[in-house]
Coordinates of N, CA and C in Angstrom, one line a residue:
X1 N -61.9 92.9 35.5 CA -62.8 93.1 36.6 C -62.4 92.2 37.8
X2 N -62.2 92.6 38.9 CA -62.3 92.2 40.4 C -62.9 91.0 40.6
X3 N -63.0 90.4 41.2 CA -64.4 89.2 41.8 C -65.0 90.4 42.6
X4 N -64.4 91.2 43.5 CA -65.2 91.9 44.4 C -66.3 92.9 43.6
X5 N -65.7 93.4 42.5 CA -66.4 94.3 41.4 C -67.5 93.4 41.5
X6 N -67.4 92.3 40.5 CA -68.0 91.5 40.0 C -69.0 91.2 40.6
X7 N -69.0 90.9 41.8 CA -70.2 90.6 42.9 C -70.7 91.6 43.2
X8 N -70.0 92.7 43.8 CA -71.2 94.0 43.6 C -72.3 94.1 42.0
X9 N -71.6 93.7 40.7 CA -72.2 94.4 40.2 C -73.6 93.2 39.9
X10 N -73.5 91.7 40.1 CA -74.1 91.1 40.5 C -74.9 91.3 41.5
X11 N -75.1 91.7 42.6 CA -75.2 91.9 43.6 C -76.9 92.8 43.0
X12 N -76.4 93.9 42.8 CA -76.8 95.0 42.3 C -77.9 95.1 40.9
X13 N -77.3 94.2 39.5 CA -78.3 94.3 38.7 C -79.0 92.9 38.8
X14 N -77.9 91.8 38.5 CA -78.4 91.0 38.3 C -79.8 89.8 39.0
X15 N -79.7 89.8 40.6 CA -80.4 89.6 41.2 C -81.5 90.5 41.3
X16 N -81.8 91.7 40.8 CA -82.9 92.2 40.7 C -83.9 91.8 39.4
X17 N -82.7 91.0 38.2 CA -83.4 91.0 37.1 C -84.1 89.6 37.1
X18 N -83.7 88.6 38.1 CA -84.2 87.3 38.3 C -86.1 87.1 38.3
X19 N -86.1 88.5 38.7 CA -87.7 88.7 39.5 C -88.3 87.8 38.3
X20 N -88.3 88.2 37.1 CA -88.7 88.2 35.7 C -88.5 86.7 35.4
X21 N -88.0 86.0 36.1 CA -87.5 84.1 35.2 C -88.5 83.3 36.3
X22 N -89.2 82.8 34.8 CA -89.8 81.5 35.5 C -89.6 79.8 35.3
X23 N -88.6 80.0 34.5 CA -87.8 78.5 34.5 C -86.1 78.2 34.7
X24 N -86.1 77.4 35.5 CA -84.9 77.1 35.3 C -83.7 77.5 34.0
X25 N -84.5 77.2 32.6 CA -84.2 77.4 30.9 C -83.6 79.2 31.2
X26 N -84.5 79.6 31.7 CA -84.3 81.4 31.4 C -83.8 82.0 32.4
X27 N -83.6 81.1 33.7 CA -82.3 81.9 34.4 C -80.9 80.9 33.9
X28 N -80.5 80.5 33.4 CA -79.7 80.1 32.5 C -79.2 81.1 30.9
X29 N -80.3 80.9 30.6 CA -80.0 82.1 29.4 C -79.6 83.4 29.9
X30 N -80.1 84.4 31.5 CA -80.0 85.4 31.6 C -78.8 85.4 31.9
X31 N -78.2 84.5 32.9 CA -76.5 84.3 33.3 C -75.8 84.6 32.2
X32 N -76.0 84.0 30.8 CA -75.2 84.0 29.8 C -75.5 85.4 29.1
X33 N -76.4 86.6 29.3 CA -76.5 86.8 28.3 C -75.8 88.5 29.7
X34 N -76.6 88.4 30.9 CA -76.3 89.3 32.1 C -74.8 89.1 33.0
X35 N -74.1 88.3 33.1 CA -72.9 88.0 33.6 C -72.2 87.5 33.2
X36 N -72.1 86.1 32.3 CA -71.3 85.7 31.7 C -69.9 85.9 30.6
X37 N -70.7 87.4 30.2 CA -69.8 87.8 29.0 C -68.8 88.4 29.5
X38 N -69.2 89.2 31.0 CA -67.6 89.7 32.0 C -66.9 88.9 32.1
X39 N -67.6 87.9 32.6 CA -66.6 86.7 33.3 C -65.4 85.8 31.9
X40 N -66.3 85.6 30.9 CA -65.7 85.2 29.8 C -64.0 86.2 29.6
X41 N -64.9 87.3 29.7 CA -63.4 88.6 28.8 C -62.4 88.1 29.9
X42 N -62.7 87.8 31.0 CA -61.6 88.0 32.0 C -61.0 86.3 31.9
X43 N -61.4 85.5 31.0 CA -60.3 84.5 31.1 C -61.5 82.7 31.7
X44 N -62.6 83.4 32.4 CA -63.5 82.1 32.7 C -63.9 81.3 31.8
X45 N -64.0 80.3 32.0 CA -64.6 79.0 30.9 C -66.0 78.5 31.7
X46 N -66.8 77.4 31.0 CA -67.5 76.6 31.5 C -69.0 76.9 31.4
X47 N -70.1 75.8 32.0 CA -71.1 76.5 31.5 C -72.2 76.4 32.6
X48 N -73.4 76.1 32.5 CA -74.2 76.1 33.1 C -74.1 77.5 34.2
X49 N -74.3 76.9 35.6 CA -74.3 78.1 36.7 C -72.5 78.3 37.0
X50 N -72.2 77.4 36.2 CA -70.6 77.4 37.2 C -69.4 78.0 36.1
X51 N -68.5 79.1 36.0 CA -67.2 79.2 35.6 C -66.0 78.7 35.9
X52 N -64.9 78.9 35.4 CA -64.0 78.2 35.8 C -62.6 79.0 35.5
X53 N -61.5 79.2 36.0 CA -60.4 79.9 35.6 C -59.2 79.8 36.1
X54 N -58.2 78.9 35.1 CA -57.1 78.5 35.8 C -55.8 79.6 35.6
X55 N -55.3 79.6 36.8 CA -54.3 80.8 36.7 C -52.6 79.9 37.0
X56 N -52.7 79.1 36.1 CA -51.1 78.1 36.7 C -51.7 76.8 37.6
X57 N -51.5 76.8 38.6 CA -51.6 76.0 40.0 C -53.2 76.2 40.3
X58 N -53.3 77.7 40.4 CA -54.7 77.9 40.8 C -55.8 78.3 40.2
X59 N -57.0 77.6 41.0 CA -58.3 77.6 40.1 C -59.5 78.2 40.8
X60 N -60.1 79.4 40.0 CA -60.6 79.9 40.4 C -62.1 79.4 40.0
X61 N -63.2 79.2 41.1 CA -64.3 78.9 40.5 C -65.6 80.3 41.0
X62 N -66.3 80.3 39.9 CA -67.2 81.3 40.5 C -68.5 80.5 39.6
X63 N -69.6 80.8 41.1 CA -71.2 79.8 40.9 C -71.9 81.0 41.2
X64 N -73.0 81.1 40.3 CA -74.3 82.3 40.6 C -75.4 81.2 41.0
X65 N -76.2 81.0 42.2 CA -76.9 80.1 42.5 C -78.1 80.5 42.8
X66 N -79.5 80.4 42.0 CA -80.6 81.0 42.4 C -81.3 80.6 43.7
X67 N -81.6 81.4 44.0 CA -82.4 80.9 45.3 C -83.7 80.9 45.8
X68 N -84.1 80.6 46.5 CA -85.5 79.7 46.4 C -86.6 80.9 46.1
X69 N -86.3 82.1 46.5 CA -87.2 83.0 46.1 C -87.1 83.3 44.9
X70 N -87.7 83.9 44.1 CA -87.0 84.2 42.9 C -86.8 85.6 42.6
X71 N -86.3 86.3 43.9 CA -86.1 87.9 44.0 C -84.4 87.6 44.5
X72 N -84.2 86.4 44.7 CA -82.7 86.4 45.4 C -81.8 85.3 44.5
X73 N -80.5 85.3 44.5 CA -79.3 84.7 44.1 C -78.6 84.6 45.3
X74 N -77.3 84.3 44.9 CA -76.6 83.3 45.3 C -75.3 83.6 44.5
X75 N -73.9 84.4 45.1 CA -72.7 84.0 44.5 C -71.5 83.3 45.1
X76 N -71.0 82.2 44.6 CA -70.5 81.3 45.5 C -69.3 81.3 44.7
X77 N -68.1 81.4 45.6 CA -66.7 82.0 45.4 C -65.7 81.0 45.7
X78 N -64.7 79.8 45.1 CA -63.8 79.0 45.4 C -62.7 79.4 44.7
X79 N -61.6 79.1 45.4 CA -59.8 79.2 45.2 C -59.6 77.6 45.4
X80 N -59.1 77.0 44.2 CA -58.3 75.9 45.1 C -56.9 75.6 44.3
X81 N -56.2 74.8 44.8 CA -55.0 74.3 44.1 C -54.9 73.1 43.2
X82 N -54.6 73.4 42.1 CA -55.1 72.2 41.2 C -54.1 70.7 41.3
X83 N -53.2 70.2 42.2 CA -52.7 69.6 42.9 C -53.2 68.8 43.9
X84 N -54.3 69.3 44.6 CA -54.7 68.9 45.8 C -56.1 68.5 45.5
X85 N -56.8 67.1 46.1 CA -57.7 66.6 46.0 C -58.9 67.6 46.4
X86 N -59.8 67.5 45.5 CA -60.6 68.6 46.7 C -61.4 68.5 47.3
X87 N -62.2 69.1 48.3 CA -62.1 69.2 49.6 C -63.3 67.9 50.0
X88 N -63.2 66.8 50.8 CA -64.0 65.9 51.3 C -63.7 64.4 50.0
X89 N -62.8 65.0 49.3 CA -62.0 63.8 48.6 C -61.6 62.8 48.9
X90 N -61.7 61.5 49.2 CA -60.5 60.4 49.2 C -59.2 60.6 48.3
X91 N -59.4 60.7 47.6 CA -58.3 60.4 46.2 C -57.2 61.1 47.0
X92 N -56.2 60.7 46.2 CA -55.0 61.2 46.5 C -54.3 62.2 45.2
X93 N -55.3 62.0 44.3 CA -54.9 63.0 43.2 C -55.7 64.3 43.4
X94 N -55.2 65.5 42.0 CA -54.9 66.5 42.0 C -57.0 66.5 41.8
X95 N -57.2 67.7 42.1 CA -58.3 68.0 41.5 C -58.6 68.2 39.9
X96 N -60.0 68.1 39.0 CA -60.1 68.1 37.7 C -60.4 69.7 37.8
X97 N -59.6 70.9 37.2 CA -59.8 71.9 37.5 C -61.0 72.5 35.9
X98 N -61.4 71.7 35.2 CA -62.5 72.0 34.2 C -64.2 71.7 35.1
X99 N -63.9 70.7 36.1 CA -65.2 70.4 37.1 C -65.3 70.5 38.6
X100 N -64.6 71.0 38.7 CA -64.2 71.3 40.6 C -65.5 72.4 40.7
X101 N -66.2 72.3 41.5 CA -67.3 72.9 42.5 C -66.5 73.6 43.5
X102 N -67.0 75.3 43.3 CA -67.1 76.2 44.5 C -66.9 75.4 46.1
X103 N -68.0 74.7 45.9 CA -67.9 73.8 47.3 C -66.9 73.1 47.9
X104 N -66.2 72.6 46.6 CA -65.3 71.3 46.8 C -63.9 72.5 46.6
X105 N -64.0 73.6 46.8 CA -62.2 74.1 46.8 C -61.9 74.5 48.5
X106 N -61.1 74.5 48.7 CA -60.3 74.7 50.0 C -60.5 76.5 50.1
X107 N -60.1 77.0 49.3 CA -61.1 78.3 49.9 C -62.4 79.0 49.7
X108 N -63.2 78.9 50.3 CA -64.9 79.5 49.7 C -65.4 80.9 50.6
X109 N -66.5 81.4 49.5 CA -66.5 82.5 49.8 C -68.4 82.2 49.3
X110 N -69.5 82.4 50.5 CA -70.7 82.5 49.7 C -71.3 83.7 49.5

Protein backbone atom coordinates (compact mmCIF):
# COMPACT_ATOMS: atom_id res chain seq x y z
CA UNK A 1 0.00 0.00 0.00
CA UNK A 2 1.06 3.68 -0.93
CA UNK A 3 1.49 6.24 2.00
CA UNK A 4 -0.80 8.21 -0.41
CA UNK A 5 -3.38 5.08 -0.38
CA UNK A 6 -2.87 4.86 3.11
CA UNK A 7 -3.88 8.28 4.07
CA UNK A 8 -6.81 8.32 1.94
CA UNK A 9 -7.95 5.27 3.39
CA UNK A 10 -7.24 6.86 6.79
CA UNK A 11 -8.54 9.84 5.90
CA UNK A 12 -11.78 8.21 4.97
CA UNK A 13 -12.57 5.36 7.64
CA UNK A 14 -10.55 5.86 10.23
CA UNK A 15 -11.16 9.35 11.47
CA UNK A 16 -14.73 8.87 11.20
CA UNK A 17 -14.42 5.93 13.64
CA UNK A 18 -12.57 8.13 16.37
CA UNK A 19 -16.16 9.73 17.03
CA UNK A 20 -16.71 6.59 19.33
CA UNK A 21 -13.19 6.80 21.71
CA UNK A 22 -13.25 8.33 24.88
CA UNK A 23 -9.84 7.66 26.22
CA UNK A 24 -6.74 8.00 25.25
CA UNK A 25 -6.45 3.67 26.04
CA UNK A 26 -9.06 3.19 23.04
CA UNK A 27 -7.78 5.33 20.52
CA UNK A 28 -4.71 3.47 20.95
CA UNK A 29 -6.30 0.06 20.67
CA UNK A 30 -8.34 1.32 17.54
CA UNK A 31 -4.94 2.36 15.71
CA UNK A 32 -3.81 -1.18 16.39
CA UNK A 33 -6.68 -2.97 15.62
CA UNK A 34 -8.00 -0.09 12.38
CA UNK A 35 -4.52 0.83 10.71
CA UNK A 36 -1.84 -0.75 12.14
CA UNK A 37 -2.09 -4.17 10.61
CA UNK A 38 -1.59 -2.31 6.98
CA UNK A 39 1.12 -0.58 8.00
CA UNK A 40 2.73 -3.70 9.75
CA UNK A 41 2.28 -6.04 6.35
CA UNK A 42 4.13 -3.33 4.53
CA UNK A 43 7.30 -3.61 6.63
CA UNK A 44 6.43 -0.74 9.76
CA UNK A 45 7.54 -1.36 13.29
CA UNK A 46 6.91 0.43 16.52
CA UNK A 47 4.19 1.38 18.77
CA UNK A 48 2.08 3.69 20.33
CA UNK A 49 0.84 6.57 17.74
CA UNK A 50 4.14 6.36 15.78
CA UNK A 51 5.54 3.56 13.13
CA UNK A 52 8.61 3.26 11.83
CA UNK A 53 10.32 1.80 8.52
CA UNK A 54 13.79 1.52 7.51
CA UNK A 55 14.41 1.12 3.88
CA UNK A 56 18.60 1.00 3.90
CA UNK A 57 19.63 4.78 4.57
CA UNK A 58 16.12 5.80 4.76
CA UNK A 59 13.48 6.02 7.36
CA UNK A 60 10.27 6.38 6.96
CA UNK A 61 8.14 7.60 9.86
CA UNK A 62 4.36 7.66 9.88
CA UNK A 63 2.24 9.32 13.22
CA UNK A 64 -1.78 9.15 13.33
CA UNK A 65 -2.33 12.14 15.83
CA UNK A 66 -5.70 12.67 17.38
CA UNK A 67 -7.01 15.88 17.53
CA UNK A 68 -8.56 17.95 19.89
CA UNK A 69 -11.93 17.25 18.60
CA UNK A 70 -12.68 13.88 18.74
CA UNK A 71 -14.35 13.75 15.10
CA UNK A 72 -10.75 14.64 13.68
CA UNK A 73 -7.07 13.02 13.35
CA UNK A 74 -4.06 13.91 12.31
CA UNK A 75 -1.54 12.06 9.72
CA UNK A 76 1.94 13.15 10.09
CA UNK A 77 4.40 11.92 7.35
CA UNK A 78 8.52 12.01 7.75
CA UNK A 79 11.51 10.77 5.36
CA UNK A 80 14.72 11.16 6.92
CA UNK A 81 18.25 9.85 6.43
CA UNK A 82 19.50 7.73 9.00
CA UNK A 83 23.02 9.32 8.88
CA UNK A 84 21.99 12.74 9.55
CA UNK A 85 21.11 14.20 12.97
CA UNK A 86 17.66 15.06 13.04
CA UNK A 87 16.22 17.95 12.45
CA UNK A 88 16.94 20.91 15.42
CA UNK A 89 19.72 18.41 16.72
CA UNK A 90 23.12 19.41 18.05
CA UNK A 91 24.70 16.05 17.76
CA UNK A 92 26.72 15.36 15.13
CA UNK A 93 25.49 11.77 14.90
CA UNK A 94 23.27 9.84 12.72
CA UNK A 95 19.68 9.78 13.85
CA UNK A 96 18.17 6.61 16.13
CA UNK A 97 15.94 5.36 13.27
CA UNK A 98 13.76 2.93 15.93
CA UNK A 99 12.80 6.72 17.76
CA UNK A 100 13.02 9.49 15.30
CA UNK A 101 9.63 11.62 15.35
CA UNK A 102 7.77 12.62 12.14
CA UNK A 103 8.78 16.08 13.39
CA UNK A 104 12.38 15.62 13.79
CA UNK A 105 12.91 14.16 9.95
CA UNK A 106 14.09 16.51 7.23
CA UNK A 107 11.13 15.78 5.19
CA UNK A 108 7.48 16.14 6.64
CA UNK A 109 4.31 15.91 5.32
CA UNK A 110 1.11 16.81 7.94
Amino acid sequence: MSIGRFVSVVSAGFCGMIRRVATRVEYIELLGEAIYPSLRAEGFAGSGETLRKRLGEVVQVVNVQGGSAADRCYVNLGIHLSFLPEVGSTSREGCNPKTIKASECVIQSA
